[in-house]
Coordinates of C-alpha atoms and ligand atoms in Angstrom, one line a residue:
Chain A
M141 CA 0.0 0.0 0.0
Q142 CA 2.7 2.5 1.1
N143 CA 4.8 1.4 -1.8
R144 CA 2.0 1.9 -4.3
L145 CA 1.3 5.4 -3.1
K146 CA 5.0 6.2 -3.4
I147 CA 5.2 4.9 -7.0
N148 CA 2.1 7.0 -7.7
K149 CA 3.7 10.1 -6.5
I150 CA 6.9 9.5 -8.4
I151 CA 5.1 8.9 -11.6
L152 CA 3.0 12.0 -11.1
F153 CA 6.2 14.0 -10.5
L154 CA 8.0 12.6 -13.5
S155 CA 5.1 13.2 -15.9
T156 CA 4.5 16.7 -14.6
A157 CA 8.2 17.5 -15.0
A158 CA 8.1 16.1 -18.6
A159 CA 5.1 18.2 -19.5
V160 CA 6.7 21.4 -18.0
I161 CA 9.9 20.8 -19.9
G162 CA 8.1 20.3 -23.1
I163 CA 6.0 23.4 -22.7
L164 CA 9.1 25.4 -21.7
F165 CA 10.9 24.5 -24.9
L166 CA 7.8 25.3 -26.9
L167 CA 7.5 28.7 -25.3
W168 CA 11.2 29.3 -25.8
I169 CA 10.9 28.6 -29.5
L170 CA 7.8 30.8 -29.8
L171 CA 9.2 33.6 -27.8
T172 CA 12.5 33.6 -29.8
L173 CA 10.5 33.6 -33.0
I174 CA 8.3 36.5 -31.9
V175 CA 11.2 38.6 -30.6
K176 CA 13.4 38.0 -33.6
G177 CA 10.5 38.1 -36.0
V178 CA 8.9 41.3 -34.8
S179 CA 12.3 43.0 -34.5
T180 CA 13.2 42.2 -38.1
I181 CA 9.9 42.4 -39.8
H182 CA 9.0 45.2 -42.0
W183 CA 5.9 45.8 -44.1
S184 CA 7.9 46.1 -47.2
I185 CA 8.8 42.4 -47.1
L186 CA 5.2 41.6 -48.0
T187 CA 5.3 43.8 -51.1
E188 CA 8.7 42.9 -52.4
D189 CA 10.0 39.7 -54.0
L190 CA 12.9 37.7 -52.7
I191 CA 15.2 39.2 -55.3
N192 CA 14.6 42.6 -53.6
G193 CA 14.8 41.3 -50.1
G194 CA 11.0 40.5 -49.6
I195 CA 8.9 37.4 -49.4
R196 CA 5.9 38.3 -51.5
N197 CA 6.7 35.8 -54.3
L198 CA 7.5 33.2 -51.7
L199 CA 4.2 33.5 -50.0
I200 CA 2.3 33.4 -53.3
G201 CA 4.4 30.5 -54.5
Q202 CA 3.9 28.5 -51.3
F203 CA 0.1 29.0 -51.5
V204 CA 0.0 28.2 -55.2
M205 CA 1.7 24.9 -54.7
A206 CA -0.4 24.1 -51.6
G207 CA -3.5 25.1 -53.7
V208 CA -2.5 22.8 -56.6
A209 CA -1.7 20.1 -54.0
S210 CA -5.2 20.5 -52.5
V211 CA -6.9 20.3 -55.9
I212 CA -5.2 16.9 -56.4
G213 CA -5.1 15.7 -52.8
I214 CA -8.5 16.7 -51.5
P215 CA -10.7 14.9 -54.0
V216 CA -8.5 11.9 -54.2
G217 CA -8.3 11.7 -50.4
L218 CA -12.0 12.1 -50.0
M219 CA -12.8 9.5 -52.6
A220 CA -10.4 7.0 -51.1
G221 CA -11.9 7.6 -47.6
V222 CA -15.4 7.2 -49.0
Y223 CA -14.4 4.0 -50.8
L224 CA -12.8 2.5 -47.7
R225 CA -15.9 3.2 -45.5
E226 CA -18.8 3.0 -47.9
Y227 CA -17.9 0.9 -50.9
G228 CA -15.0 -1.4 -50.0
R229 CA -16.4 -5.0 -50.0
N230 CA -13.1 -6.8 -50.2
M231 CA -11.9 -6.4 -46.6
K232 CA -8.4 -7.6 -47.4
L233 CA -8.0 -4.8 -49.9
V234 CA -9.6 -2.2 -47.6
N235 CA -7.3 -3.1 -44.7
F236 CA -4.3 -3.1 -47.0
I237 CA -5.2 0.5 -48.1
R238 CA -5.8 1.5 -44.5
N239 CA -2.4 0.2 -43.4
L240 CA -0.7 1.7 -46.4
S241 CA -2.2 5.1 -45.6
D242 CA -1.1 4.8 -42.0
V243 CA 2.4 4.0 -43.1
M244 CA 2.4 7.0 -45.5
M245 CA 1.2 9.2 -42.6
S246 CA 4.4 8.4 -40.7
A247 CA 6.7 8.3 -43.7
P248 CA 9.5 10.9 -43.3
S249 CA 8.6 13.8 -45.6
I250 CA 12.1 13.8 -47.1
V251 CA 11.5 10.3 -48.4
I252 CA 8.4 11.6 -50.3
G253 CA 10.5 14.4 -51.7
V254 CA 13.1 12.1 -53.0
F255 CA 10.5 9.8 -54.4
V256 CA 8.9 12.6 -56.4
F257 CA 12.3 13.8 -57.4
A258 CA 13.0 10.5 -59.0
L259 CA 9.6 10.5 -60.7
M260 CA 9.1 14.1 -61.8
V261 CA 12.4 16.0 -61.6
A262 CA 15.1 13.7 -62.7
P263 CA 13.4 12.7 -66.0
V264 CA 13.0 16.4 -67.1
N265 CA 16.2 17.5 -65.5
S266 CA 14.7 20.5 -63.9
F267 CA 13.1 21.4 -60.6
N268 CA 9.5 22.3 -61.1
G269 CA 6.4 23.5 -59.3
W270 CA 4.3 20.5 -60.4
A271 CA 6.7 18.1 -58.6
G272 CA 6.5 20.3 -55.5
S273 CA 2.7 20.2 -55.7
V274 CA 2.5 16.5 -56.2
A275 CA 4.9 15.9 -53.3
L276 CA 2.7 18.0 -51.1
S277 CA -0.5 16.3 -52.3
I278 CA 1.0 12.9 -51.3
M279 CA 1.6 14.4 -47.8
M280 CA -2.1 15.4 -47.6
L281 CA -3.5 12.1 -48.7
P282 CA -3.1 9.9 -45.6
I283 CA -4.4 12.6 -43.3
I284 CA -7.5 13.2 -45.5
I285 CA -8.1 9.5 -46.1
S286 CA -7.9 8.5 -42.4
T287 CA -10.0 11.4 -41.1
T288 CA -12.7 10.9 -43.8
D289 CA -12.7 7.2 -43.1
S290 CA -13.1 7.5 -39.4
M291 CA -15.6 10.4 -39.5
L292 CA -17.8 8.4 -41.8
S293 CA -17.6 5.5 -39.4
L294 CA -19.2 7.7 -36.8
V295 CA -22.3 8.2 -39.0
P296 CA -24.9 5.7 -37.7
N297 CA -26.0 3.0 -40.1
E298 CA -29.6 3.8 -39.4
L299 CA -29.1 7.1 -41.3
R300 CA -27.9 5.3 -44.4
E301 CA -30.8 2.8 -44.1
A302 CA -33.3 5.6 -43.7
G303 CA -32.0 7.3 -46.8
M304 CA -32.2 4.2 -48.8
A305 CA -35.7 3.5 -47.4
I306 CA -37.1 6.6 -48.9
G307 CA -35.8 5.7 -52.3
G308 CA -32.3 7.1 -52.5
S309 CA -29.6 5.5 -54.5
K310 CA -26.4 4.6 -52.6
H311 CA -24.3 7.4 -54.1
R312 CA -26.9 10.1 -53.5
I313 CA -27.4 9.1 -49.9
I314 CA -23.6 9.1 -49.3
L315 CA -23.3 12.5 -50.9
D316 CA -26.4 14.2 -49.5
I317 CA -26.8 12.6 -46.1
V318 CA -23.7 10.7 -44.9
M319 CA -21.1 13.2 -46.0
K320 CA -23.2 16.0 -44.7
S321 CA -23.5 14.4 -41.3
A322 CA -19.7 14.0 -41.2
K323 CA -19.1 17.4 -42.8
V324 CA -17.4 19.2 -39.8
G325 CA -15.1 16.3 -39.1
I326 CA -14.1 15.9 -42.7
T327 CA -13.5 19.6 -43.1
T328 CA -11.3 19.6 -40.1
G329 CA -9.3 16.8 -41.6
V330 CA -8.9 18.8 -44.8
L331 CA -7.8 21.9 -42.9
L332 CA -5.3 19.9 -40.8
A333 CA -3.9 18.4 -44.0
F334 CA -3.5 21.9 -45.5
A335 CA -1.9 23.2 -42.3
R336 CA 0.5 20.3 -42.5
I337 CA 1.7 21.0 -46.0
I338 CA 1.8 24.7 -45.9
G339 CA 4.7 24.5 -43.5
E340 CA 6.6 21.6 -45.1
T341 CA 10.1 22.1 -46.4
A342 CA 11.6 18.6 -47.0
P343 CA 9.3 17.5 -49.8
L344 CA 10.0 20.8 -51.7
I345 CA 13.8 21.0 -51.4
F346 CA 14.3 18.4 -54.2
T347 CA 11.2 19.1 -56.2
S348 CA 10.2 22.8 -56.6
A349 CA 13.4 24.1 -55.1
N350 CA 13.0 27.9 -54.9
S351 CA 12.9 31.0 -57.1
A352 CA 13.7 34.5 -56.3
F353 CA 11.1 35.8 -58.7
L354 CA 7.4 35.9 -58.9
T355 CA 6.2 33.2 -61.3
F356 CA 3.2 31.1 -62.0
N357 CA 4.9 28.8 -64.4
L358 CA 4.8 25.5 -62.6
N359 CA 7.1 23.9 -65.2
D360 CA 9.9 25.9 -63.8
Q361 CA 11.6 26.2 -60.4
F362 CA 9.0 27.6 -58.1
P363 CA 9.2 30.1 -55.2
S364 CA 8.7 28.5 -51.8
L365 CA 8.7 30.2 -48.4
T366 CA 9.9 27.2 -46.5
V367 CA 12.7 26.4 -48.8
A368 CA 13.7 30.0 -48.8
I369 CA 13.8 30.1 -45.0
Y370 CA 16.0 27.0 -45.1
N371 CA 18.4 28.6 -47.6
L372 CA 18.4 32.1 -46.1
A373 CA 19.2 30.7 -42.6
N374 CA 22.4 29.2 -44.0
Y375 CA 23.6 32.4 -45.6
P376 CA 26.4 34.3 -43.8
D377 CA 25.0 37.8 -44.1
E378 CA 22.9 39.5 -41.5
A379 CA 20.2 40.7 -43.9
S380 CA 19.4 37.2 -45.1
R381 CA 19.2 35.8 -41.6
N382 CA 16.9 38.6 -40.6
L383 CA 14.7 37.9 -43.5
A384 CA 14.7 34.2 -42.5
W385 CA 13.5 35.2 -39.0
S386 CA 10.7 37.4 -40.3
A387 CA 9.6 34.8 -42.9
S388 CA 9.5 32.1 -40.1
F389 CA 7.4 34.4 -38.0
V390 CA 4.9 34.9 -40.9
L391 CA 4.8 31.2 -41.6
T392 CA 4.1 30.4 -38.0
V393 CA 1.3 32.9 -37.8
I394 CA -0.3 31.3 -40.9
V395 CA 0.1 27.7 -39.7
L396 CA -1.2 28.6 -36.3
S397 CA -4.3 30.3 -37.6
I398 CA -5.2 27.4 -39.8
N399 CA -4.7 25.0 -36.9
L400 CA -6.8 27.2 -34.6
T401 CA -9.6 27.4 -37.2
G402 CA -9.6 23.6 -37.3
R403 CA -9.7 23.3 -33.6
F404 CA -12.5 25.9 -33.4
L405 CA -14.5 23.9 -35.9
T406 CA -14.2 20.7 -33.9
T407 CA -15.1 22.2 -30.5
H408 CA -17.9 24.1 -32.2
K409 CA -19.2 20.8 -33.5
K410 CA -19.0 19.2 -30.1
R411 CA -21.2 21.9 -28.6
N412 CA -23.9 21.4 -31.2
Chain B
M270 CA -57.5 -5.8 -53.7
E271 CA -57.8 -7.5 -50.5
T272 CA -54.2 -8.2 -49.8
I273 CA -51.5 -5.6 -50.6
L274 CA -48.7 -8.0 -49.8
E275 CA -48.6 -11.8 -49.8
I276 CA -45.7 -13.6 -48.2
K277 CA -45.5 -17.2 -49.3
N278 CA -43.2 -20.0 -48.0
F279 CA -40.6 -17.4 -47.3
N280 CA -37.1 -18.2 -46.0
F281 CA -34.4 -15.8 -45.1
T282 CA -30.7 -16.5 -44.3
Y283 CA -28.3 -13.7 -43.3
A284 CA -25.0 -13.6 -45.1
G285 CA -22.6 -16.1 -43.5
A286 CA -25.3 -17.6 -41.2
L287 CA -25.6 -21.4 -41.2
E288 CA -29.3 -21.5 -40.3
P289 CA -32.1 -19.4 -41.8
S290 CA -33.5 -16.7 -39.6
L291 CA -36.9 -17.0 -41.1
K292 CA -38.5 -20.4 -42.0
H293 CA -41.6 -21.1 -44.1
I294 CA -43.3 -17.8 -43.4
D295 CA -46.8 -17.5 -44.9
L296 CA -48.3 -14.1 -44.1
P297 CA -50.9 -11.9 -45.9
I298 CA -50.9 -8.2 -45.3
H299 CA -54.4 -6.8 -45.8
T300 CA -55.0 -3.6 -47.6
N301 CA -55.7 -0.6 -45.5
K302 CA -55.4 -2.6 -42.3
V303 CA -52.8 -2.6 -39.5
T304 CA -50.9 -5.8 -39.1
A305 CA -48.9 -6.2 -35.9
L306 CA -45.9 -8.6 -35.6
I307 CA -45.2 -9.6 -32.0
G308 CA -42.8 -12.1 -30.4
P309 CA -39.8 -12.4 -28.1
S310 CA -36.6 -10.7 -28.9
G311 CA -34.6 -12.3 -31.7
C312 CA -37.5 -14.2 -33.2
G313 CA -37.1 -12.5 -36.5
K314 CA -39.7 -9.7 -36.6
S315 CA -37.3 -7.0 -37.9
T316 CA -35.8 -9.5 -40.3
L317 CA -39.2 -10.2 -41.8
L318 CA -40.1 -6.5 -41.9
R319 CA -36.9 -5.5 -43.6
A320 CA -37.5 -8.1 -46.3
M321 CA -40.7 -6.3 -47.3
N322 CA -38.8 -3.4 -48.7
R323 CA -35.6 -5.3 -49.3
I324 CA -33.6 -2.9 -47.2
H325 CA -31.5 -6.0 -46.3
D326 CA -30.0 -5.7 -49.7
I327 CA -27.9 -2.7 -48.6
Y328 CA -25.6 -5.3 -47.2
P329 CA -24.5 -8.0 -49.6
G330 CA -24.8 -11.8 -49.4
H331 CA -28.2 -12.5 -47.8
T332 CA -30.4 -15.3 -49.2
Y333 CA -34.1 -15.0 -49.9
E334 CA -36.3 -18.0 -50.8
G335 CA -40.0 -18.2 -51.6
Q336 CA -42.2 -15.3 -52.6
I337 CA -43.1 -11.8 -51.4
L338 CA -45.9 -10.7 -53.7
L339 CA -46.7 -7.0 -53.8
W340 CA -49.9 -5.7 -55.4
D341 CA -49.2 -3.6 -58.5
Q342 CA -52.2 -1.3 -58.9
E343 CA -51.4 -0.4 -62.5
A344 CA -50.9 -3.9 -63.8
Q345 CA -53.7 -5.2 -61.5
K346 CA -51.6 -8.1 -60.3
H347 CA -49.2 -9.2 -57.7
N348 CA -45.4 -9.1 -58.5
N349 CA -42.7 -11.0 -56.6
I350 CA -40.4 -8.4 -55.2
L351 CA -37.7 -11.0 -54.6
Y352 CA -37.1 -11.0 -58.4
L353 CA -36.0 -7.3 -58.4
E354 CA -32.3 -6.8 -59.0
K355 CA -31.7 -3.4 -60.6
E356 CA -31.1 -0.4 -58.3
D357 CA -33.9 1.5 -60.0
D358 CA -36.4 -1.2 -59.3
M359 CA -35.3 -1.3 -55.6
I360 CA -35.8 2.5 -55.5
A361 CA -39.2 2.2 -56.9
L362 CA -40.1 -0.6 -54.4
R363 CA -38.9 1.5 -51.5
Q364 CA -41.0 4.5 -52.6
K365 CA -44.0 2.2 -52.6
V366 CA -43.1 0.5 -49.3
G367 CA -41.9 3.1 -46.8
M368 CA -40.2 2.3 -43.5
I369 CA -40.0 4.0 -40.1
F370 CA -37.2 2.9 -37.7
Q371 CA -37.0 2.5 -34.0
K372 CA -34.7 5.4 -33.5
P373 CA -35.9 8.6 -35.2
T374 CA -33.5 9.3 -38.1
P375 CA -33.9 12.9 -39.2
F376 CA -31.5 13.9 -42.0
P377 CA -29.0 16.6 -41.3
M378 CA -31.0 19.3 -43.1
S379 CA -33.9 21.6 -42.5
I380 CA -37.4 20.3 -41.5
F381 CA -38.7 21.3 -44.9
D382 CA -35.8 19.5 -46.8
N383 CA -36.2 16.4 -44.7
V384 CA -39.6 16.0 -46.2
A385 CA -38.8 17.4 -49.6
Y386 CA -35.6 15.3 -50.0
G387 CA -37.5 12.1 -50.9
L388 CA -39.8 14.0 -53.2
R389 CA -36.9 15.6 -55.0
L390 CA -35.3 12.1 -55.4
S391 CA -38.5 10.9 -56.9
G392 CA -38.4 13.6 -59.5
V393 CA -40.5 16.5 -58.1
K394 CA -38.8 19.7 -59.1
N395 CA -41.4 22.4 -59.2
H396 CA -41.0 24.5 -56.1
S397 CA -44.7 25.2 -55.4
E398 CA -45.6 21.6 -55.9
L399 CA -42.8 20.7 -53.4
R400 CA -44.2 23.2 -50.9
D401 CA -47.7 21.9 -51.2
R402 CA -46.7 18.3 -50.9
V403 CA -44.4 19.0 -47.9
E404 CA -47.3 20.8 -46.2
V405 CA -49.8 17.9 -46.9
A406 CA -47.3 15.4 -45.6
L407 CA -46.5 17.3 -42.4
R408 CA -50.3 17.8 -41.8
G409 CA -50.7 14.1 -42.5
A410 CA -48.1 13.3 -39.8
A411 CA -49.8 15.7 -37.4
L412 CA -46.7 17.9 -37.2
W413 CA -47.6 20.9 -39.4
E414 CA -49.0 23.1 -36.6
E415 CA -45.9 22.6 -34.5
V416 CA -43.3 23.3 -37.2
R417 CA -45.0 25.6 -39.7
D418 CA -43.0 28.6 -38.5
R419 CA -39.7 26.9 -38.3
L420 CA -39.5 24.9 -41.5
K421 CA -36.0 26.2 -42.2
E422 CA -34.6 25.0 -38.9
N423 CA -32.6 21.8 -38.7
G424 CA -34.7 18.7 -38.3
M425 CA -32.3 17.4 -35.6
G426 CA -33.5 20.1 -33.3
L427 CA -36.9 18.6 -32.8
S428 CA -37.9 16.5 -29.9
G429 CA -37.8 12.7 -30.2
G430 CA -41.5 12.4 -30.8
Q431 CA -41.5 15.2 -33.3
Q432 CA -38.5 13.7 -35.1
Q433 CA -40.4 10.4 -35.4
R434 CA -43.4 12.2 -36.9
L435 CA -41.0 14.0 -39.2
C436 CA -39.8 10.6 -40.4
I437 CA -43.4 9.5 -40.9
A438 CA -44.1 12.7 -42.9
R439 CA -41.1 12.0 -45.0
A440 CA -42.3 8.5 -45.8
V441 CA -46.0 9.6 -46.3
A442 CA -44.9 12.4 -48.7
L443 CA -44.1 9.7 -51.3
K444 CA -47.6 8.3 -51.1
P445 CA -46.5 4.8 -50.3
S446 CA -49.0 1.9 -50.4
I447 CA -47.4 0.3 -47.4
L448 CA -45.7 1.7 -44.3
L449 CA -43.4 -0.6 -42.2
F450 CA -42.9 0.4 -38.6
D451 CA -40.2 -1.2 -36.6
E452 CA -40.9 -0.5 -32.9
P453 CA -41.6 3.1 -33.8
T454 CA -42.5 4.2 -30.2
S455 CA -40.1 2.2 -28.1
A456 CA -37.8 5.2 -27.8
L457 CA -40.6 7.7 -27.0
D458 CA -42.5 9.0 -24.0
P459 CA -46.2 8.0 -23.5
K460 CA -47.5 11.2 -24.9
S461 CA -45.6 11.0 -28.1
T462 CA -46.5 7.3 -28.3
R463 CA -50.2 8.2 -28.2
A464 CA -49.7 10.7 -30.9
I465 CA -48.0 8.1 -33.2
E466 CA -50.7 5.6 -32.5
E467 CA -53.4 8.0 -33.4
L468 CA -51.5 8.9 -36.5
I469 CA -51.4 5.2 -37.5
E470 CA -55.2 5.0 -37.1
E471 CA -55.4 8.0 -39.5
L472 CA -52.9 6.7 -42.0
K473 CA -54.6 3.4 -42.5
Q474 CA -57.4 5.0 -44.4
E475 CA -55.0 5.3 -47.3
I476 CA -52.0 3.1 -46.4
S477 CA -51.6 -0.5 -45.3
I478 CA -49.5 -0.8 -42.2
V479 CA -47.2 -3.4 -40.7
I480 CA -45.9 -2.7 -37.2
V481 CA -43.4 -4.6 -35.1
T482 CA -44.0 -4.0 -31.4
H483 CA -43.0 -5.3 -28.0
N484 CA -45.9 -3.6 -26.5
M485 CA -48.9 -6.0 -26.3
Q486 CA -51.4 -3.2 -25.4
Q487 CA -50.2 -1.3 -28.4
A488 CA -50.9 -4.3 -30.7
V489 CA -54.4 -4.6 -29.2
R490 CA -55.1 -0.9 -29.5
I491 CA -54.1 -0.3 -33.1
S492 CA -53.9 -3.5 -35.1
D493 CA -56.5 -5.5 -37.0
Y494 CA -54.4 -8.5 -37.5
T495 CA -51.6 -10.0 -35.5
G496 CA -48.8 -12.4 -36.3
F497 CA -46.9 -14.1 -33.4
M498 CA -43.4 -15.2 -34.2
Y499 CA -41.1 -17.5 -32.4
L500 CA -37.6 -18.6 -33.3
G501 CA -38.0 -17.7 -37.0
D502 CA -41.4 -19.3 -37.4
L503 CA -44.7 -17.5 -37.7
V504 CA -46.5 -19.5 -35.1
E505 CA -49.9 -18.0 -35.3
Y506 CA -51.6 -15.4 -37.5
D507 CA -55.2 -14.2 -37.1
T508 CA -57.3 -11.2 -36.3
T509 CA -55.9 -9.4 -33.3
E510 CA -59.0 -10.2 -31.4
N511 CA -58.6 -13.9 -31.9
V512 CA -54.8 -13.9 -31.2
F513 CA -55.3 -12.2 -27.9
N514 CA -58.6 -13.7 -26.8
L515 CA -58.6 -17.2 -28.4
P516 CA -55.0 -18.1 -29.2
K517 CA -54.9 -21.6 -30.7
N518 CA -51.2 -22.2 -29.9
E519 CA -49.9 -22.8 -26.4
L520 CA -46.8 -20.6 -27.1
T521 CA -49.0 -17.8 -28.3
K522 CA -51.2 -18.1 -25.3
D523 CA -48.2 -17.9 -22.9
Y524 CA -46.7 -15.0 -24.8
V525 CA -49.8 -12.8 -25.0
M526 CA -50.5 -13.5 -21.3
G527 CA -47.1 -12.2 -20.5
R528 CA -45.7 -15.5 -19.3
F529 CA -42.5 -15.0 -21.2
G530 CA -40.9 -12.6 -23.6
Ligands
ATP154 N1 -27.1 -8.8 -39.6 C1 -27.3 -10.0 -39.1 N2 -26.5 -11.0 -39.4 C2 -26.8 -12.3 -38.9 N3 -27.8 -12.6 -38.1 C3 -28.6 -11.6 -37.7 C4 -28.5 -10.2 -38.2 N4 -29.4 -9.5 -37.7 C5 -30.2 -10.3 -37.0 N5 -29.7 -11.6 -37.0 C6 -30.3 -12.7 -36.3 O1 -31.6 -13.0 -36.8 C7 -32.5 -13.4 -35.8 C8 -33.7 -12.5 -35.9 O2 -33.3 -11.1 -35.5 P1 -34.3 -9.9 -35.6 O3 -33.5 -8.7 -35.4 O4 -35.1 -10.0 -36.8 O5 -35.2 -10.2 -34.3 P2 -36.4 -9.3 -33.7 O6 -37.5 -10.2 -33.6 O7 -36.5 -8.0 -34.5 O8 -35.8 -9.0 -32.3 P3 -36.0 -7.6 -31.4 O9 -37.3 -7.7 -30.8 O10 -34.9 -7.8 -30.3 O11 -35.8 -6.5 -32.3 C9 -31.7 -13.3 -34.5 O12 -31.3 -14.6 -34.1 C10 -30.5 -12.4 -34.8 O13 -29.4 -12.8 -34.1
MG155 MG1 -36.2 -6.0 -34.1

């Protein structure tokens, strides 16, 4: 009895300590970022391109690639998730895809970058925005697939039956009723996937690389905020490193706000 | 026609099951009457009911044997619904044979759209026709007065009893010839239960009704015919009066007197 109480106290102490240490590091990072970011940021960086010491083209490029990735990744991910939960009859195949998706979720993003490099960069001998977008869309897929899959599993079967019982075809009921019931959860998954890729660097280093100019030509090297930060931070001059800090600050604000929106949606759903 | 539905020598086996869950069922469903199905839990009442609109077919691999003959008013003859295979034919069947579940299942949309949804699926496009038919259906389900000012609100915001009447309105809107109720009041309070029972009395003017119930008083109150099922057999079928007052089978007698169940 005495012993067990003691062990309890020790474990409580250890886990509290671990949590405090974790939070301290997180706060340290955030604080540094805010101090350095705010002290170096200047409005002009939002209106100038990298070539003139700004990040306008980088922001636009990052969003263009994330947008193209979403155009590919969201429909494919949604359809795969719907297939797994609503149509898959062959349980072996379904479970294989589920496992594959789980493995992809934990695959290091650099591996995905190298894979797309071999597929879409090496053959044409040029970094290009399409490759970057595809790499990002591959990163989105497992997140969207698994949230869609599990959100659909929360929709009670009675609702599907009720839909069919008033004369709906299977695909209509899935689109109009089942997906609608799971809408908030699925949207959250999509947002989280987007937040994940908007801040990714590794899949882009070997695919889109970076460009100092504003361009919309995805066949060419493409501007990327994250790759730019990675490069700038390695430059010896003060100006580049300062720009890296302010760019990091902007990126963090963007990722945080997308994540918070996702969180807000989920808690809002729970209240309803 | 005297019987809207004739079930003949019907067997049903669930996918993967070794034994049939329903054996040699012979059951007529009389037109514009209420037929109650009673029996202890697991005897196959829901299984039988769910065969009548072939909702079982949402999940693959079940086996039907025998005949379920549905009266076709246009062709003036009975058709075996077990022959249907195409999705379109199933949809047409389910529009004729509506179903109300134990748990109310409002769709995640407005009250109006809950009723209009099935109508739209069946091809009604014209907005004023939709409005009229939604109103008629909601009146028919004794819900109109309660929701007329809040048709745009979400159907999930109604009380359990109101939700169940919304589901009835949704089914009634399609002008079905049969409505199947699977324990429609077992999740409801006594007041809502009474409302649904009165509604069923109303509906039977136009619609033939089959209701599964665990509540013996309910069967006596609202049904004209009663079938007693036990372990996948239809043990006894007769007018409700006879089943409850002069049961022929010992099992039936024990069950209606509340000796088991
Ligand atoms: N999906 C299924 N797969 C296999 N067997 C099933 C399935 N659903 C029901 N059964 C079996 O079929 C038999 C009849 O079940 P059914 O649900 O029709 O009973 P019920 O009379 O409606 O019972 P209750 O009053 O509890 O609702 C039971 O033995 C049950 O275990
Ligand atoms: Mg049942």
